[in-house]
Amino acid sequence: MEKGMNGNQNSANGPEFEGPKNITIKGILSLLMENLDSDDKRRMISLALGDPTAFSCFSAPSIAQQAVIDALSSGKFNGYSPTVGLPQTRKAIAGYLSSDLPYQLSPDDVYVTAGCTQAIDLALTTLARPGSNVLIPRPGFPIYGLCTGFRNIEARYFDLLPENGWEVDLDAVEALADHNTVAIVIINPGNPCGNVYSHQHLEKIAETAKRLNMVVIADEVYGHLSFGANFVPMGIFGSIAPVFTLGSLSKRWLIPGWRLGWLVTNDPSGIFKNPKFIERIKKYCDINGEPATFIQAAVPLIIEQTKEAFFSKTINMLKQGSDICYEMIKEIPCISCPYKPEGSMSMMVKINLSLMEDISDDIDFCFKLAKEESLILIPGLAVGLKNWLRITFAADQTSLEEGLGRLKSFCHRHSKEQ
């Protein structure tokens, strides 16, 4: 393992780190915040966390707030809900997702979770067995590595290919999989890369999963947040290989703090209908609990009455943000972006360390950047790709332009030419 990834090397201004399986985005974010220069009078700018509500230009639809008020005011939703979710909530989510599929989902296919993070844990726990392994994308969302570690599942990482729009390296998937492989994780639209997979590529993934006898865990928390390509849900290919679709209201409705997510079984062939399998899912739900009942009760109204204009506004702002980032990064010699984002809220850029002085790696880069410029970015190590950076473009234009201007100044100051 390389130095800087296993805690054997200190960054100049940052702490030691444990292995990548122990790194979380929020954990690194808190350490970077501690490294800010208290004497810097400029406002801190964070382009690190995928929470657009930190910027006033992104706000929830008014119908969402009204739906919660109505649910609370009714006095009907102060008690426990069924641990798999309220019937009306499951029905609403099934209808919402079915509109993009060639078949109809049943409410019984839907399990309501406390955000997409719990849906991830539910999927992995349900599939786990002694000696099992799961294939996880690199770069990807680090919670998958944390969850597999907690559940004693081996995590095997396959690379995404930046030169091919961050597509899955299917040859690597074939080489990694064995008889103990239970699932492959696909994040689409992509976090952290901003990719949106084509119908053709997703179909190839489904065919590979079928050949290798594994389930597809389709993380679609950024579903429909696409602006450069059409979003295709993995559930379309559920007749080829069984699919767990994971999602939430968090990103599309801009309410991440409400913690309302779901796991849905896309399985026209009925593989997930095994009573023992269903019982395993329900036992997990019994043990771990569900989102607040009044939030669940608001879901049908939120889904049914949010206007298309709200979604269009969000997508237009995300496209504008990604365009600003992509164009401004072109002006920074030591950083490059191999792929212009087509969806989600973040992008990956590569650091050319050979053009820089006094910067040892991406961790060192981000800690010095925070201290010198009061700008917070996530080092690529946190998402599995050393010497890259993750930049969130879900921010207002002023913050993006000022933040990337600081990034340019920092790189100029540390460049070998300078």
Short mmCIF file of C-alpha atoms in Angstrom, two decimals:
data_model
loop_
_atom_site.label_atom_id
_atom_site.label_comp_id
_atom_site.label_asym_id
_atom_site.label_seq_id
_atom_site.Cartn_x
_atom_site.Cartn_y
_atom_site.Cartn_z
CA MET A 1 0.00 0.00 0.00
CA GLU A 2 1.25 3.47 -0.88
CA LYS A 3 2.40 5.90 1.75
CA GLY A 4 -0.28 8.39 2.67
CA MET A 5 -2.97 5.71 2.42
CA ASN A 6 -2.11 3.67 5.46
CA GLY A 7 -1.13 6.31 7.99
CA ASN A 8 2.65 5.94 7.58
CA GLN A 9 3.15 9.43 6.24
CA ASN A 10 2.05 12.75 7.67
CA SER A 11 0.74 15.54 5.49
CA ALA A 12 2.56 18.76 6.21
CA ASN A 13 -0.45 20.38 7.86
CA GLY A 14 -2.74 17.43 8.42
CA PRO A 15 -3.07 14.35 10.62
CA GLU A 16 -2.24 10.77 9.84
CA PHE A 17 -4.91 8.67 8.13
CA GLU A 18 -5.92 5.09 8.50
CA GLY A 19 -6.61 2.88 5.49
CA PRO A 20 -9.14 4.00 2.85
CA LYS A 21 -11.82 1.69 4.20
CA ASN A 22 -11.89 3.79 7.37
CA ILE A 23 -12.15 7.17 5.66
CA THR A 24 -15.45 9.03 5.43
CA ILE A 25 -16.15 12.24 3.56
CA LYS A 26 -17.62 13.87 6.66
CA GLY A 27 -14.65 12.71 8.72
CA ILE A 28 -12.12 14.31 6.37
CA LEU A 29 -14.32 17.37 6.05
CA SER A 30 -14.26 17.96 9.81
CA LEU A 31 -10.45 17.62 9.88
CA LEU A 32 -10.09 20.08 7.00
CA MET A 33 -12.35 22.55 8.77
CA GLU A 34 -10.08 22.35 11.82
CA ASN A 35 -7.16 23.32 9.59
CA LEU A 36 -8.63 26.65 8.48
CA ASP A 37 -6.51 29.71 9.25
CA SER A 38 -8.33 31.55 12.05
CA ASP A 39 -6.65 34.81 10.97
CA ASP A 40 -8.02 34.61 7.41
CA LYS A 41 -10.80 37.20 7.22
CA ARG A 42 -12.29 35.82 4.01
CA ARG A 43 -15.40 33.70 4.23
CA MET A 44 -14.81 29.99 4.11
CA ILE A 45 -16.03 28.34 0.89
CA SER A 46 -16.80 24.62 0.90
CA LEU A 47 -17.18 22.79 -2.40
CA ALA A 48 -16.87 19.50 -0.59
CA LEU A 49 -20.13 18.10 0.76
CA GLY A 50 -23.00 17.06 -1.52
CA ASP A 51 -25.57 19.11 0.40
CA PRO A 52 -26.91 21.81 -1.92
CA THR A 53 -29.05 23.28 0.86
CA ALA A 54 -25.88 24.97 2.15
CA PHE A 55 -26.46 27.50 -0.65
CA SER A 56 -29.60 29.63 -0.70
CA CYS A 57 -30.14 29.16 -4.44
CA PHE A 58 -31.19 25.56 -3.72
CA SER A 59 -34.36 25.11 -1.68
CA ALA A 60 -37.04 22.45 -1.27
CA PRO A 61 -40.34 22.74 -3.13
CA SER A 62 -43.05 24.46 -1.10
CA ILE A 63 -45.32 21.43 -1.49
CA ALA A 64 -42.81 19.33 0.48
CA GLN A 65 -42.96 21.63 3.48
CA GLN A 66 -46.75 21.88 3.26
CA ALA A 67 -47.09 18.09 3.06
CA VAL A 68 -45.13 17.69 6.30
CA ILE A 69 -47.17 20.40 8.01
CA ASP A 70 -50.39 18.68 6.93
CA ALA A 71 -49.15 15.31 8.18
CA LEU A 72 -48.21 16.75 11.57
CA SER A 73 -51.38 18.82 11.89
CA SER A 74 -53.56 15.80 11.23
CA GLY A 75 -52.38 14.14 14.47
CA LYS A 76 -52.54 10.77 12.68
CA PHE A 77 -48.82 10.14 12.34
CA ASN A 78 -47.38 10.47 15.83
CA GLY A 79 -47.06 6.73 16.42
CA TYR A 80 -44.92 3.97 14.99
CA SER A 81 -45.26 2.99 11.36
CA PRO A 82 -44.85 -0.57 10.05
CA THR A 83 -41.11 -1.21 10.03
CA VAL A 84 -41.10 -1.70 6.24
CA GLY A 85 -42.84 1.67 5.80
CA LEU A 86 -46.35 3.10 5.67
CA PRO A 87 -48.51 1.40 2.99
CA GLN A 88 -49.30 4.70 1.27
CA THR A 89 -45.61 5.63 1.21
CA ARG A 90 -44.60 2.32 -0.35
CA LYS A 91 -47.39 2.67 -2.92
CA ALA A 92 -46.32 6.20 -3.87
CA ILE A 93 -42.65 5.19 -4.32
CA ALA A 94 -43.65 2.13 -6.37
CA GLY A 95 -45.74 4.32 -8.66
CA TYR A 96 -43.01 6.93 -8.99
CA LEU A 97 -40.36 4.39 -10.03
CA SER A 98 -42.72 2.33 -12.22
CA SER A 99 -43.26 5.28 -14.56
CA ASP A 100 -39.74 4.67 -15.96
CA LEU A 101 -40.01 0.87 -16.18
CA PRO A 102 -41.49 -1.61 -18.66
CA TYR A 103 -43.33 -3.33 -15.79
CA GLN A 104 -45.28 -2.29 -12.70
CA LEU A 105 -43.74 -2.41 -9.25
CA SER A 106 -45.82 -3.53 -6.31
CA PRO A 107 -45.83 -1.66 -2.98
CA ASP A 108 -44.51 -4.93 -1.54
CA ASP A 109 -41.33 -4.40 -3.60
CA VAL A 110 -40.59 -1.21 -1.64
CA TYR A 111 -38.86 -0.94 1.74
CA VAL A 112 -38.70 2.54 3.25
CA THR A 113 -35.38 3.42 4.86
CA ALA A 114 -33.76 6.23 6.83
CA GLY A 115 -32.10 7.79 3.81
CA CYS A 116 -30.11 6.02 1.12
CA THR A 117 -27.32 5.21 3.58
CA GLN A 118 -29.59 2.79 5.44
CA ALA A 119 -30.72 1.36 2.11
CA ILE A 120 -27.07 0.60 1.33
CA ASP A 121 -26.66 -1.23 4.63
CA LEU A 122 -29.94 -3.10 4.11
CA ALA A 123 -28.87 -4.30 0.65
CA LEU A 124 -25.45 -5.48 1.80
CA THR A 125 -26.73 -7.11 5.00
CA THR A 126 -29.47 -8.96 3.14
CA LEU A 127 -27.03 -10.40 0.59
CA ALA A 128 -24.22 -11.19 3.05
CA ARG A 129 -23.23 -14.77 3.75
CA PRO A 130 -20.05 -16.35 5.15
CA GLY A 131 -17.12 -15.66 2.81
CA SER A 132 -19.09 -13.40 0.48
CA ASN A 133 -17.67 -10.45 -1.43
CA VAL A 134 -19.15 -7.43 -3.20
CA LEU A 135 -17.72 -5.54 -6.18
CA ILE A 136 -17.52 -1.78 -5.56
CA PRO A 137 -16.59 1.01 -8.00
CA ARG A 138 -13.41 3.05 -7.60
CA PRO A 139 -13.82 5.99 -7.32
CA GLY A 140 -17.10 5.64 -5.50
CA PHE A 141 -19.10 6.44 -2.38
CA PRO A 142 -17.01 5.41 0.67
CA ILE A 143 -20.01 4.25 2.74
CA TYR A 144 -20.00 1.01 0.74
CA GLY A 145 -16.52 0.16 2.00
CA LEU A 146 -17.47 1.02 5.56
CA CYS A 147 -20.64 -1.07 5.45
CA THR A 148 -18.93 -4.13 3.99
CA GLY A 149 -16.33 -3.91 6.74
CA PHE A 150 -18.99 -3.78 9.47
CA ARG A 151 -20.87 -6.71 7.92
CA ASN A 152 -17.74 -8.87 7.44
CA ILE A 153 -18.11 -8.81 3.66
CA GLU A 154 -15.02 -8.59 1.50
CA ALA A 155 -14.94 -5.45 -0.64
CA ARG A 156 -13.35 -5.90 -4.07
CA TYR A 157 -12.80 -2.71 -6.06
CA PHE A 158 -13.09 -2.38 -9.82
CA ASP A 159 -11.95 0.73 -11.66
CA LEU A 160 -14.08 3.23 -13.52
CA LEU A 161 -12.46 4.47 -16.73
CA PRO A 162 -12.17 8.28 -16.93
CA GLU A 163 -11.17 8.20 -20.58
CA ASN A 164 -14.44 6.36 -21.35
CA GLY A 165 -16.79 8.61 -19.43
CA TRP A 166 -16.12 6.75 -16.17
CA GLU A 167 -17.67 3.56 -17.52
CA VAL A 168 -17.24 0.31 -15.62
CA ASP A 169 -14.15 -1.71 -16.52
CA LEU A 170 -16.10 -4.88 -17.29
CA ASP A 171 -12.93 -6.90 -17.92
CA ALA A 172 -11.82 -6.07 -14.37
CA VAL A 173 -15.25 -7.09 -13.05
CA GLU A 174 -14.94 -10.48 -14.77
CA ALA A 175 -11.48 -10.97 -13.27
CA LEU A 176 -12.53 -9.99 -9.74
CA ALA A 177 -15.70 -12.04 -9.46
CA ASP A 178 -15.82 -15.61 -8.16
CA HIS A 179 -18.39 -18.01 -6.74
CA ASN A 180 -18.56 -15.96 -3.52
CA THR A 181 -19.41 -12.69 -5.29
CA VAL A 182 -22.97 -11.73 -4.36
CA ALA A 183 -23.36 -8.27 -5.91
CA ILE A 184 -21.92 -5.46 -8.00
CA VAL A 185 -22.54 -1.82 -7.03
CA ILE A 186 -23.39 0.69 -9.77
CA ILE A 187 -23.79 4.40 -8.94
CA ASN A 188 -25.71 6.21 -11.68
CA PRO A 189 -25.72 9.19 -12.09
CA GLY A 190 -22.26 8.94 -10.69
CA ASN A 191 -20.97 10.13 -7.35
CA PRO A 192 -18.23 11.39 -7.38
CA CYS A 193 -17.64 11.50 -11.14
CA GLY A 194 -20.73 13.15 -12.59
CA ASN A 195 -21.15 10.42 -15.21
CA VAL A 196 -24.50 9.24 -16.60
CA TYR A 197 -24.44 5.74 -18.07
CA SER A 198 -26.00 4.93 -21.43
CA HIS A 199 -28.70 2.31 -22.01
CA GLN A 200 -26.15 0.18 -23.85
CA HIS A 201 -23.56 0.24 -21.06
CA LEU A 202 -26.12 -0.57 -18.35
CA GLU A 203 -27.39 -3.48 -20.42
CA LYS A 204 -23.83 -4.83 -20.66
CA ILE A 205 -23.51 -4.55 -16.88
CA ALA A 206 -26.77 -6.47 -16.42
CA GLU A 207 -25.62 -9.20 -18.81
CA THR A 208 -22.30 -9.45 -16.95
CA ALA A 209 -24.16 -9.75 -13.64
CA LYS A 210 -26.35 -12.50 -15.05
CA ARG A 211 -23.34 -14.42 -16.36
CA LEU A 212 -21.58 -14.12 -12.99
CA ASN A 213 -24.76 -14.93 -11.01
CA MET A 214 -24.82 -11.77 -8.93
CA VAL A 215 -27.27 -9.05 -7.95
CA VAL A 216 -26.91 -5.46 -9.17
CA ILE A 217 -27.09 -2.86 -6.40
CA ALA A 218 -28.15 0.25 -8.33
CA ASP A 219 -27.48 3.39 -6.31
CA GLU A 220 -29.73 5.97 -7.97
CA VAL A 221 -29.82 8.58 -5.22
CA TYR A 222 -29.08 11.15 -7.97
CA GLY A 223 -31.71 9.66 -10.27
CA HIS A 224 -33.00 12.10 -12.93
CA LEU A 225 -30.44 14.75 -11.94
CA SER A 226 -28.92 14.57 -15.42
CA PHE A 227 -28.30 17.42 -17.83
CA GLY A 228 -25.93 16.10 -20.49
CA ALA A 229 -27.40 12.64 -21.09
CA ASN A 230 -30.67 10.83 -20.43
CA PHE A 231 -30.92 8.99 -17.12
CA VAL A 232 -31.76 5.29 -17.57
CA PRO A 233 -32.80 3.38 -14.41
CA MET A 234 -31.09 0.03 -13.89
CA GLY A 235 -34.47 -1.53 -13.08
CA ILE A 236 -35.22 -1.61 -16.81
CA PHE A 237 -32.86 -4.59 -16.94
CA GLY A 238 -34.35 -6.40 -13.93
CA SER A 239 -35.49 -9.24 -16.20
CA ILE A 240 -31.84 -9.87 -17.13
CA ALA A 241 -30.38 -9.73 -13.62
CA PRO A 242 -32.10 -9.00 -10.30
CA VAL A 243 -31.66 -5.40 -9.16
CA PHE A 244 -31.80 -3.65 -5.80
CA THR A 245 -32.65 -0.02 -6.61
CA LEU A 246 -31.57 2.39 -3.88
CA GLY A 247 -32.80 5.96 -3.78
CA SER A 248 -34.17 8.79 -1.69
CA LEU A 249 -35.90 12.16 -1.74
CA SER A 250 -32.63 13.76 -0.61
CA LYS A 251 -31.08 15.04 -3.82
CA ARG A 252 -33.87 15.46 -6.36
CA TRP A 253 -36.16 17.18 -3.85
CA LEU A 254 -33.29 18.95 -2.03
CA ILE A 255 -34.23 17.63 1.43
CA PRO A 256 -31.24 15.48 2.52
CA GLY A 257 -31.88 16.13 6.21
CA TRP A 258 -35.31 14.50 6.07
CA ARG A 259 -33.68 11.05 5.77
CA LEU A 260 -36.31 9.40 3.56
CA GLY A 261 -34.94 6.67 1.32
CA TRP A 262 -35.86 3.30 -0.13
CA LEU A 263 -34.69 -0.08 -1.27
CA VAL A 264 -36.76 -1.53 -4.13
CA THR A 265 -36.56 -5.03 -5.57
CA ASN A 266 -36.63 -4.87 -9.39
CA ASP A 267 -37.15 -8.51 -10.18
CA PRO A 268 -39.81 -9.51 -12.74
CA SER A 269 -38.47 -13.09 -12.66
CA GLY A 270 -39.31 -13.44 -8.97
CA ILE A 271 -35.87 -14.34 -7.61
CA PHE A 272 -36.41 -11.98 -4.65
CA LYS A 273 -39.81 -13.53 -3.87
CA ASN A 274 -38.23 -16.35 -1.90
CA PRO A 275 -39.94 -16.26 1.55
CA LYS A 276 -36.62 -16.65 3.38
CA PHE A 277 -35.20 -13.70 1.45
CA ILE A 278 -38.18 -11.49 2.24
CA GLU A 279 -38.06 -12.55 5.88
CA ARG A 280 -34.39 -11.52 6.05
CA ILE A 281 -35.21 -8.04 4.75
CA LYS A 282 -38.12 -7.64 7.16
CA LYS A 283 -36.01 -8.74 10.14
CA TYR A 284 -33.44 -6.07 9.29
CA CYS A 285 -36.23 -3.49 9.17
CA ASP A 286 -37.59 -4.72 12.52
CA ILE A 287 -34.18 -4.28 14.14
CA ASN A 288 -33.11 -0.97 12.63
CA GLY A 289 -36.28 1.08 12.53
CA GLU A 290 -37.68 3.41 9.91
CA PRO A 291 -37.87 7.16 9.12
CA ALA A 292 -40.14 9.45 11.13
CA THR A 293 -43.78 8.52 10.50
CA PHE A 294 -44.91 12.05 9.62
CA ILE A 295 -42.14 12.36 7.00
CA GLN A 296 -43.28 9.08 5.44
CA ALA A 297 -46.88 10.31 5.45
CA ALA A 298 -45.85 13.38 3.44
CA VAL A 299 -44.27 11.36 0.64
CA PRO A 300 -47.37 10.70 -1.53
CA LEU A 301 -48.21 14.41 -1.73
CA ILE A 302 -44.56 15.34 -2.35
CA ILE A 303 -44.24 12.89 -5.24
CA GLU A 304 -47.62 13.64 -6.78
CA GLN A 305 -47.64 17.43 -6.57
CA THR A 306 -44.07 18.63 -7.08
CA LYS A 307 -44.16 20.60 -10.33
CA GLU A 308 -41.84 19.87 -13.23
CA ALA A 309 -40.66 23.48 -13.13
CA PHE A 310 -38.99 22.80 -9.77
CA PHE A 311 -36.97 19.90 -11.21
CA SER A 312 -36.05 21.91 -14.32
CA LYS A 313 -34.77 24.80 -12.22
CA THR A 314 -32.56 22.47 -10.17
CA ILE A 315 -31.12 20.80 -13.26
CA ASN A 316 -30.43 24.16 -14.93
CA MET A 317 -28.53 25.36 -11.85
CA LEU A 318 -26.50 22.13 -11.71
CA LYS A 319 -25.65 22.40 -15.40
CA GLN A 320 -24.57 26.01 -14.95
CA GLY A 321 -22.42 25.01 -11.98
CA SER A 322 -20.76 22.14 -13.85
CA ASP A 323 -20.07 24.40 -16.85
CA ILE A 324 -18.42 27.02 -14.63
CA CYS A 325 -16.21 24.39 -12.97
CA TYR A 326 -15.24 22.69 -16.20
CA GLU A 327 -14.29 25.93 -17.96
CA MET A 328 -12.41 27.47 -15.03
CA ILE A 329 -10.44 24.28 -14.38
CA LYS A 330 -9.12 24.48 -17.94
CA GLU A 331 -7.25 27.62 -16.84
CA ILE A 332 -5.37 25.81 -14.04
CA PRO A 333 -2.30 24.05 -15.50
CA CYS A 334 -1.69 21.59 -12.66
CA ILE A 335 -5.28 20.29 -12.61
CA SER A 336 -7.22 18.54 -15.37
CA CYS A 337 -10.74 17.22 -15.79
CA PRO A 338 -10.91 14.22 -18.15
CA TYR A 339 -14.69 14.19 -18.36
CA LYS A 340 -17.28 16.96 -18.35
CA PRO A 341 -20.05 16.05 -15.89
CA GLU A 342 -23.45 15.10 -17.28
CA GLY A 343 -25.28 14.61 -13.99
CA SER A 344 -25.26 14.44 -10.17
CA MET A 345 -23.56 17.21 -8.19
CA SER A 346 -19.81 16.52 -8.27
CA MET A 347 -16.85 15.93 -10.53
CA MET A 348 -13.35 14.47 -10.30
CA VAL A 349 -10.23 16.38 -11.33
CA LYS A 350 -6.67 15.10 -11.44
CA ILE A 351 -3.68 16.79 -9.81
CA ASN A 352 -0.43 16.85 -11.79
CA LEU A 353 2.03 16.74 -8.89
CA SER A 354 5.00 16.93 -11.25
CA LEU A 355 4.10 20.57 -11.90
CA MET A 356 3.88 21.48 -8.20
CA GLU A 357 6.30 22.23 -5.39
CA ASP A 358 5.80 21.43 -1.70
CA ILE A 359 2.76 19.23 -2.38
CA SER A 360 3.21 15.53 -1.64
CA ASP A 361 -0.25 14.14 -2.43
CA ASP A 362 -3.96 14.98 -2.55
CA ILE A 363 -4.27 14.97 1.26
CA ASP A 364 -1.41 17.46 1.58
CA PHE A 365 -2.95 19.53 -1.23
CA CYS A 366 -6.34 19.82 0.48
CA PHE A 367 -4.96 20.63 3.94
CA LYS A 368 -2.71 23.38 2.59
CA LEU A 369 -5.54 24.67 0.39
CA ALA A 370 -7.80 24.95 3.42
CA LYS A 371 -5.17 26.74 5.47
CA GLU A 372 -3.99 29.14 2.77
CA GLU A 373 -7.21 29.86 0.88
CA SER A 374 -10.09 28.95 3.22
CA LEU A 375 -11.34 26.64 0.48
CA ILE A 376 -12.50 23.11 1.25
CA LEU A 377 -12.29 20.34 -1.36
CA ILE A 378 -12.36 16.58 -0.82
CA PRO A 379 -9.12 14.67 -1.53
CA GLY A 380 -9.55 11.83 -4.01
CA LEU A 381 -8.26 9.32 -1.46
CA ALA A 382 -11.59 9.68 0.36
CA VAL A 383 -13.41 8.25 -2.65
CA GLY A 384 -10.73 5.74 -3.62
CA LEU A 385 -8.61 7.65 -6.14
CA LYS A 386 -5.30 9.00 -4.88
CA ASN A 387 -4.03 12.34 -6.18
CA TRP A 388 -7.39 13.43 -7.50
CA LEU A 389 -9.90 15.91 -6.05
CA ARG A 390 -13.68 15.81 -5.76
CA ILE A 391 -15.35 19.16 -6.40
CA THR A 392 -19.04 19.72 -5.71
CA PHE A 393 -20.64 22.10 -8.20
CA ALA A 394 -24.03 22.32 -6.43
CA ALA A 395 -23.35 25.88 -5.32
CA ASP A 396 -24.22 29.41 -6.36
CA GLN A 397 -22.28 31.07 -9.16
CA THR A 398 -20.50 33.56 -6.89
CA SER A 399 -19.20 30.84 -4.56
CA LEU A 400 -18.03 28.66 -7.45
CA GLU A 401 -16.21 31.48 -9.21
CA GLU A 402 -14.59 32.78 -6.05
CA GLY A 403 -13.68 29.29 -4.83
CA LEU A 404 -12.14 28.22 -8.14
CA GLY A 405 -10.33 31.55 -8.31
CA ARG A 406 -8.74 30.71 -4.95
CA LEU A 407 -7.88 27.25 -6.27
CA LYS A 408 -6.14 28.84 -9.26
CA SER A 409 -4.17 31.20 -7.00
CA PHE A 410 -3.11 28.31 -4.76
CA CYS A 411 -1.92 26.23 -7.72
CA HIS A 412 -0.06 29.20 -9.21
CA ARG A 413 1.68 29.86 -5.87
CA HIS A 414 2.80 26.22 -5.57
CA SER A 415 3.71 25.66 -9.22
CA LYS A 416 7.31 24.91 -10.13
CA GLU A 417 7.26 27.61 -12.79
CA GLN A 418 6.37 30.19 -10.14
#
